[in-house]
XYZ file of C-alpha atoms in Angstrom:
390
model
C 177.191 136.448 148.858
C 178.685 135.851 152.036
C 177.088 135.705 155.591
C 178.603 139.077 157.425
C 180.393 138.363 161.036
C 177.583 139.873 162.427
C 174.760 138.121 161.173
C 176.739 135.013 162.159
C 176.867 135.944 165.440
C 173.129 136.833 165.242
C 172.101 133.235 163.824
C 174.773 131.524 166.976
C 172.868 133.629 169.063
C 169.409 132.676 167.986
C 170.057 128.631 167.615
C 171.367 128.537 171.063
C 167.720 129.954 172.410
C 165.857 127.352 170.116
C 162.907 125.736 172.552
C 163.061 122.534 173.811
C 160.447 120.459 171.992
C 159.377 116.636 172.670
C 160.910 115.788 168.985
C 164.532 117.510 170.195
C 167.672 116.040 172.114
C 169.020 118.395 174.569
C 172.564 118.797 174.785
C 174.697 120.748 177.405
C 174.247 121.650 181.462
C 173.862 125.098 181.283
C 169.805 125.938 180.395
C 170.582 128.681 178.886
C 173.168 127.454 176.575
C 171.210 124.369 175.529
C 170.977 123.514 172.176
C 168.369 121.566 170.708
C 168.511 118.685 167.844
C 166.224 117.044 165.733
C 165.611 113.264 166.216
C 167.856 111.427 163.718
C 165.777 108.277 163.867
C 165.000 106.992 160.573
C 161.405 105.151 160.163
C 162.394 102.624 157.698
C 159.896 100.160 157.440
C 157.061 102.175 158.130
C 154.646 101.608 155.305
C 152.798 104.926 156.029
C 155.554 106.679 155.448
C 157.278 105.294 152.310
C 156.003 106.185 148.982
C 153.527 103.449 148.246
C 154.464 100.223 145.989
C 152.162 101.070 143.256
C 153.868 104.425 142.094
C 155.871 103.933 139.147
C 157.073 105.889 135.844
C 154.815 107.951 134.683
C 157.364 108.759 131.363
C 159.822 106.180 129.994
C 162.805 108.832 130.347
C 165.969 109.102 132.112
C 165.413 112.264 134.428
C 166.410 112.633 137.865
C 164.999 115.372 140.196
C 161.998 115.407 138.916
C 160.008 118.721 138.927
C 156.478 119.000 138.453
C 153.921 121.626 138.618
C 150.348 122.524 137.955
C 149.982 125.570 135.667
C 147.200 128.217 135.434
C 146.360 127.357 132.285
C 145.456 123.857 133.238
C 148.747 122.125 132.200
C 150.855 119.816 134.049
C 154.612 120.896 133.549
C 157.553 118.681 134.086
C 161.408 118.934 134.243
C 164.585 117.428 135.424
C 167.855 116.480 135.308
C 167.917 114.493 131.667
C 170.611 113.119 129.944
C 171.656 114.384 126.342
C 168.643 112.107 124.037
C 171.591 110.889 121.383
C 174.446 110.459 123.507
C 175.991 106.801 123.326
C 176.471 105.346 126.740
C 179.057 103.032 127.468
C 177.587 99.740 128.712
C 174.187 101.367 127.831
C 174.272 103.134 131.677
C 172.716 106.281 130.629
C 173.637 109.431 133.683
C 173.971 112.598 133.571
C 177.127 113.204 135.826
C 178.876 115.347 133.647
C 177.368 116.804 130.554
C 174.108 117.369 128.741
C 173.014 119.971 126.420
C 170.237 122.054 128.487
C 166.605 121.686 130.070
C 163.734 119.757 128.634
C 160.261 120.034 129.312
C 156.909 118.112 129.141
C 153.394 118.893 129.726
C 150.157 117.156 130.495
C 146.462 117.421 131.411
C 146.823 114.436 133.494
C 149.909 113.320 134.498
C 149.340 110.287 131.982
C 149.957 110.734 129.303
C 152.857 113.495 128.492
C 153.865 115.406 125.415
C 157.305 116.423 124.914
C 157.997 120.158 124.481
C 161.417 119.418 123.231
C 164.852 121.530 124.404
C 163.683 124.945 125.705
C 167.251 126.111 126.725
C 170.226 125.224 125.125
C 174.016 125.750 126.340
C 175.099 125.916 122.905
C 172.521 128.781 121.605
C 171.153 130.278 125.756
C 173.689 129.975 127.566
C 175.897 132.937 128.732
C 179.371 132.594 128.329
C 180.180 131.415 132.194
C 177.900 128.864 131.656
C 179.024 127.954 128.669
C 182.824 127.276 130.095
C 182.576 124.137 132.262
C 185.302 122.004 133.748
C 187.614 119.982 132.736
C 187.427 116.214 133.765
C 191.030 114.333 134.413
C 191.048 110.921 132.123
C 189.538 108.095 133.672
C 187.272 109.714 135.928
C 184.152 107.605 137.035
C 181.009 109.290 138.703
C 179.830 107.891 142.695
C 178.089 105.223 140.413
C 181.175 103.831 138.801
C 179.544 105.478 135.216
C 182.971 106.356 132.988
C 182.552 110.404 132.553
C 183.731 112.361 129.152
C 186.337 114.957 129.210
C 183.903 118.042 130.634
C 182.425 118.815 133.438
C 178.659 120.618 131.237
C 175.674 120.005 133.022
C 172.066 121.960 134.069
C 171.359 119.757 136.745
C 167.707 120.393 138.864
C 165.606 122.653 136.825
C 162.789 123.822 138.745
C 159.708 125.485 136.717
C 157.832 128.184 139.011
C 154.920 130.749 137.768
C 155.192 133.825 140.023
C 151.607 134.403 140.317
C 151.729 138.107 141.356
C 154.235 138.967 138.448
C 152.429 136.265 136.064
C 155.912 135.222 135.258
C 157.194 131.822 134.335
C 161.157 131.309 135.640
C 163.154 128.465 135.804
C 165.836 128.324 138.661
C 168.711 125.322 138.094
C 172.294 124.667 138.297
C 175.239 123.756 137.179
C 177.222 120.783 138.080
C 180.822 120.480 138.815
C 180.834 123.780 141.084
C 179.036 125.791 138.799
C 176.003 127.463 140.799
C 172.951 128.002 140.313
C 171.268 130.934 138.456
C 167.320 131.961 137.374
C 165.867 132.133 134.095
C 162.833 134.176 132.874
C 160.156 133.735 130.146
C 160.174 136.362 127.588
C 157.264 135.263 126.030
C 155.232 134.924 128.686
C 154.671 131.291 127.719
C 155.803 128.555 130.278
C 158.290 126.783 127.319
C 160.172 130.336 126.727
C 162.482 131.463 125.625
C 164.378 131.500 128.442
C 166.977 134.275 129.384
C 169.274 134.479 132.718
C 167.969 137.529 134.877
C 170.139 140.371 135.812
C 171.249 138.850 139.085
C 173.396 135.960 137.211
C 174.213 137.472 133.529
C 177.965 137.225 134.436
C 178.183 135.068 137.650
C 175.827 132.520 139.484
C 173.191 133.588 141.834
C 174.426 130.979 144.179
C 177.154 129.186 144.169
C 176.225 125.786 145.141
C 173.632 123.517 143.645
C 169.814 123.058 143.941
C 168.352 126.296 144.800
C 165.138 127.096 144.922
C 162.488 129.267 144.377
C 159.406 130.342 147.255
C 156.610 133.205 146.280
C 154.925 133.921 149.762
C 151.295 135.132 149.715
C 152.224 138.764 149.467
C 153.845 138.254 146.948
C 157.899 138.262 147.838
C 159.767 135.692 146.094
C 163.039 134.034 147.596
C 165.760 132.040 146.711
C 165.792 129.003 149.158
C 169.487 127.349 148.403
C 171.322 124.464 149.209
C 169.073 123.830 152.438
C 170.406 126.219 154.641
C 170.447 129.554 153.062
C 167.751 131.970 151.603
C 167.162 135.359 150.407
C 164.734 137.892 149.196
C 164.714 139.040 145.613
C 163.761 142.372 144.643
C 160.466 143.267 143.553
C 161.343 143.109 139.518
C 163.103 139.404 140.273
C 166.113 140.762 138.716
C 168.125 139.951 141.057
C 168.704 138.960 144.704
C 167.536 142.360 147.605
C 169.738 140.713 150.538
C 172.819 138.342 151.238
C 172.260 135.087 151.871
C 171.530 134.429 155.604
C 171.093 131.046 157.178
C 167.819 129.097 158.163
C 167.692 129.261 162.147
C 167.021 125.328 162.161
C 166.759 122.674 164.808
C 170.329 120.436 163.356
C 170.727 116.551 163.406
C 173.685 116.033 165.690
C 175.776 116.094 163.783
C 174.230 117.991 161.192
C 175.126 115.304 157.739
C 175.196 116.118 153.759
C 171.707 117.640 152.797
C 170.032 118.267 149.848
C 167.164 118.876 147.549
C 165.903 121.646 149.546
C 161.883 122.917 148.908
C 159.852 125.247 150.514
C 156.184 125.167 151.265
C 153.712 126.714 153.544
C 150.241 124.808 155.431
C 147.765 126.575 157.458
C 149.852 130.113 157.586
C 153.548 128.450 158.828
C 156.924 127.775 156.061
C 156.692 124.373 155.763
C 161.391 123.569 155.132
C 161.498 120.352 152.822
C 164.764 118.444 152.720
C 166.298 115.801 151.621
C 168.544 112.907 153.581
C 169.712 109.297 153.264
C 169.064 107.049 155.518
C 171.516 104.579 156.383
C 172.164 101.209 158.863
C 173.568 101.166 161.683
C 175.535 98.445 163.306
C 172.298 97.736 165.348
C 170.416 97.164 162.699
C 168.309 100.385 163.343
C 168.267 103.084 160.684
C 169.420 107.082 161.087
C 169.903 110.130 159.513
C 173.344 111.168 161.159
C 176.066 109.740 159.414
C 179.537 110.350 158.493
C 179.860 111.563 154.769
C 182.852 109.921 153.751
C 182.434 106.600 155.057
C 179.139 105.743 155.247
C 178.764 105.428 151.305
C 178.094 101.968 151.282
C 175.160 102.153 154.031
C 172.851 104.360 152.245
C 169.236 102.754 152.111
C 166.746 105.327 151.252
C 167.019 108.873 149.860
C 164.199 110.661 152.531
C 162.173 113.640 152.490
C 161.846 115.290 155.964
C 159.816 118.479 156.991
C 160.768 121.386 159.345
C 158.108 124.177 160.352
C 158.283 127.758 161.107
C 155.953 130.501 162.111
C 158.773 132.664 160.545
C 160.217 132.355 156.572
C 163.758 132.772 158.560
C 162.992 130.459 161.253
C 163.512 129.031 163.651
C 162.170 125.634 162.316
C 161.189 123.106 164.807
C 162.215 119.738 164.613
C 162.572 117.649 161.653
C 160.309 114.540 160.876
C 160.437 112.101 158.104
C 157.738 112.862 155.679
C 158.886 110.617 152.076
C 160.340 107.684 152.289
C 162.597 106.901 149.133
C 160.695 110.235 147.516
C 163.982 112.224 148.241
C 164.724 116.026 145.847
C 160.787 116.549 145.373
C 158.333 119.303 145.214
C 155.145 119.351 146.464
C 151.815 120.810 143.864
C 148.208 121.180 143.755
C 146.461 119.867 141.376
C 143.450 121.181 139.530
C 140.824 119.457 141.863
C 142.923 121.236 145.086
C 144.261 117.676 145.837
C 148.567 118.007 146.989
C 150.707 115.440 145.208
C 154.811 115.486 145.334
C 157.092 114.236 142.741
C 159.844 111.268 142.570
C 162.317 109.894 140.628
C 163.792 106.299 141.890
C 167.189 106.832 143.214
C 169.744 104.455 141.725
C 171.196 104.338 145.033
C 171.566 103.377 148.250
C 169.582 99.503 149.079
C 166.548 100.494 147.887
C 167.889 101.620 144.293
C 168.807 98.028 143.958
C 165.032 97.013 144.365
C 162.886 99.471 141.820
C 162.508 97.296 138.882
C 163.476 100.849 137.165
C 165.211 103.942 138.306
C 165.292 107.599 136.986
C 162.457 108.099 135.971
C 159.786 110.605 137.161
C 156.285 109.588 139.262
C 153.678 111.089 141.506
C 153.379 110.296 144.958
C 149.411 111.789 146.060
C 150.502 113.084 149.499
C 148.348 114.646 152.332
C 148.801 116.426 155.687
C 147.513 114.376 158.704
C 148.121 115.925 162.069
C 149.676 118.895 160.991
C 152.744 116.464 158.929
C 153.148 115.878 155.162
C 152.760 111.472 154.401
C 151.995 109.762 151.431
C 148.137 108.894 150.231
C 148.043 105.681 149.872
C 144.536 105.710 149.095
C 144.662 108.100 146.461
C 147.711 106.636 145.001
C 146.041 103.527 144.299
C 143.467 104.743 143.117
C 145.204 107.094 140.390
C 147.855 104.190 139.756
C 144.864 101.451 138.890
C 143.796 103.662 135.869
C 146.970 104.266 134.085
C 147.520 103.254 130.877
């Protein structure tokens, strides 16, 4: 799954003859050498941009990245990152940092009111056996949160449910924590609750090897992997398994480039719409920015961000990024039956704002529009659907 040499070069090649746009920084004397960066500038503040006050839980349950998508048959389907229903927390923190015991899913004909479809893929009887392994945890280890973690390393963290509409195929991509990868699963009934079994492409061995991957079908009908934010590739025509290595998106970078996650992939009016996700964090001068150093900037995270690259090309380049979702950071973006776009959310725990919410990890919706050619919330639409739930 590595990038060749000469691809490498290939990509170097291609990011160094990126087009200066207004959004960009220039760097470098030489024209032909100039790279170009995205604006780090974080908006915080802006009330058009951060998902609106009125959103809140839409189902009382622990569940980060929240996953939610509109199915042909008229259902609502939602999963995430859940924690193991019996397991006894200490301090009553529930997290899901190091084990669980596989995906969960609910469905809906509203997005009110929610019925559980129980566990629809279990480590214990799914699972094949590299999944099953895990890693062991040294005694006393504590997550980024402080939450005390068991002895294992065990957890399907992200699950993302896609229908492949020219295959009429229901898969779920996800991955493991603690280093585990990522792999696809596919329907074998046909039915979007499964069973579930792992495609060819990661029987014995992830598909990826980092976390959050995710899935694209383009109108024609070619389905990709989009992983980790800054690496895709084609699957064959069956889905069985990955038709290419993993190359990397030609992007326009922050300078320099910080952690990224929670990558999604769109398209609007013909062009591949890149969604990522970024904290924010404060800067000495009390203005807010995306670049930061990973290590030390822990304690500065404010808001976990959603921002938007385009592309006339699934490879890129992608023009500059903008903030889209404020605080609705590792979303995905759906149509709903009416044709209307909505994106889900889960409450961060951290970062400044995670010490506002009155409740975090849970899931939401966030209605969401394009205005100008860039994704925003609906704030309109949002109160609208938040003033009749029960």
């Amino acid at each position: 799954m590595l990038i060749n040499n000469l691809h490498k070069l290939k990509i170097f090649l291609a990011s160094l003859l990126l087009s200066v746009t207004a959004c960009g920084v220039q760097k470098g004397n030489d024209s032909n050498t100039r790279t170009t960066f995205s604006d780090p500038s974080a908006p915080i503040g802006n009330k058009t941009l951060t998902v609106p006050q009125v959103v809140s839980p839409i189902l009382d349950v622990w569940m980060r990245d929240a996953f939610i998508m509109y199915g042909p048959d008229g259902n609502y389907y939602l999963t995430g990152t859940t924690a193991t229903p019996d397991r006894v927390f200490p301090e009553g923190r529930v997290h899901c940092w190091d084990f669980n015991d596989g995906l969960y899913m609910w469905k809906s004909k509203d997005m009110k009111n929610w019925e559980s479809m129980g566990l629809i893929w279990s480590f214990d009887t799914d699972a094949a056996d590299w999944q099953k392994k895990g890693k062991p945890l040294k005694a006393g280890a504590v997550s980024p949160n402080n939450d005390p973690l068991d002895s294992l390393y065990r957890a399907v963290w992200a699950p993302e449910l896609h229908y492949i509409a020219s295959q009429k195929k229901w898969m779920i991509i996800a991955c493991l924590n603690g280093g585990g990868g990522s792999f696809i699963l596919e329907s074998t009934s046909g039915l979007p609750q499964g069973p579930y079994i792992n495609i060819e492409g990661n029987a014995t061995a992830p598909i990826y090897e980092n976390i959050d991957a995710s899935l694209f079908e383009d109108d024609n009908g070619e389905v990709y992997v989009v992983a980790h934010n800054h690496y895709i590739a084609k699957m064959k025509p069956d889905l069985s398994d990955i038709a290419e290595p993993y190359r990397k998106f030609i992007e326009t970078p922050y300078d320099p480039e910080p952690y990224i996650e929670g990558v999604y992939m769109t398209k609007h009016d013909g062009k591949y719409q890149l969604l990522q996700t970024v904290w924010s964090v404060l800067k000495p001068d009390g203005d807010y920015t995306y670049v930061r150093d990973d290590r030390k900037d822990l304690k500065s995270l404010h808001s976990y961000d959603v921002v938007v690259a385009e592309s006339d090309n699934i490879y890129g380049p992608y023009g500059p990024r903008y903030p889209a979702i404020i605080e609705g950071g590792h979303n995905n973006i759906f149509t709903d039956g009416n044709g209307d776009l909505w994106s889900s959310t889960f409450f961060n725990p951290r970062g400044t704002m995670g010490t506002r919410y009155p409740v975090t990890c849970r899931p939401a919706v966030v209605p969401v529009k394009w205005e100008n050619g860039k994704l925003m919330p609906d704030s309109d639409r949002a109160n609208k659907f938040y003033s009749s739930y029960n």
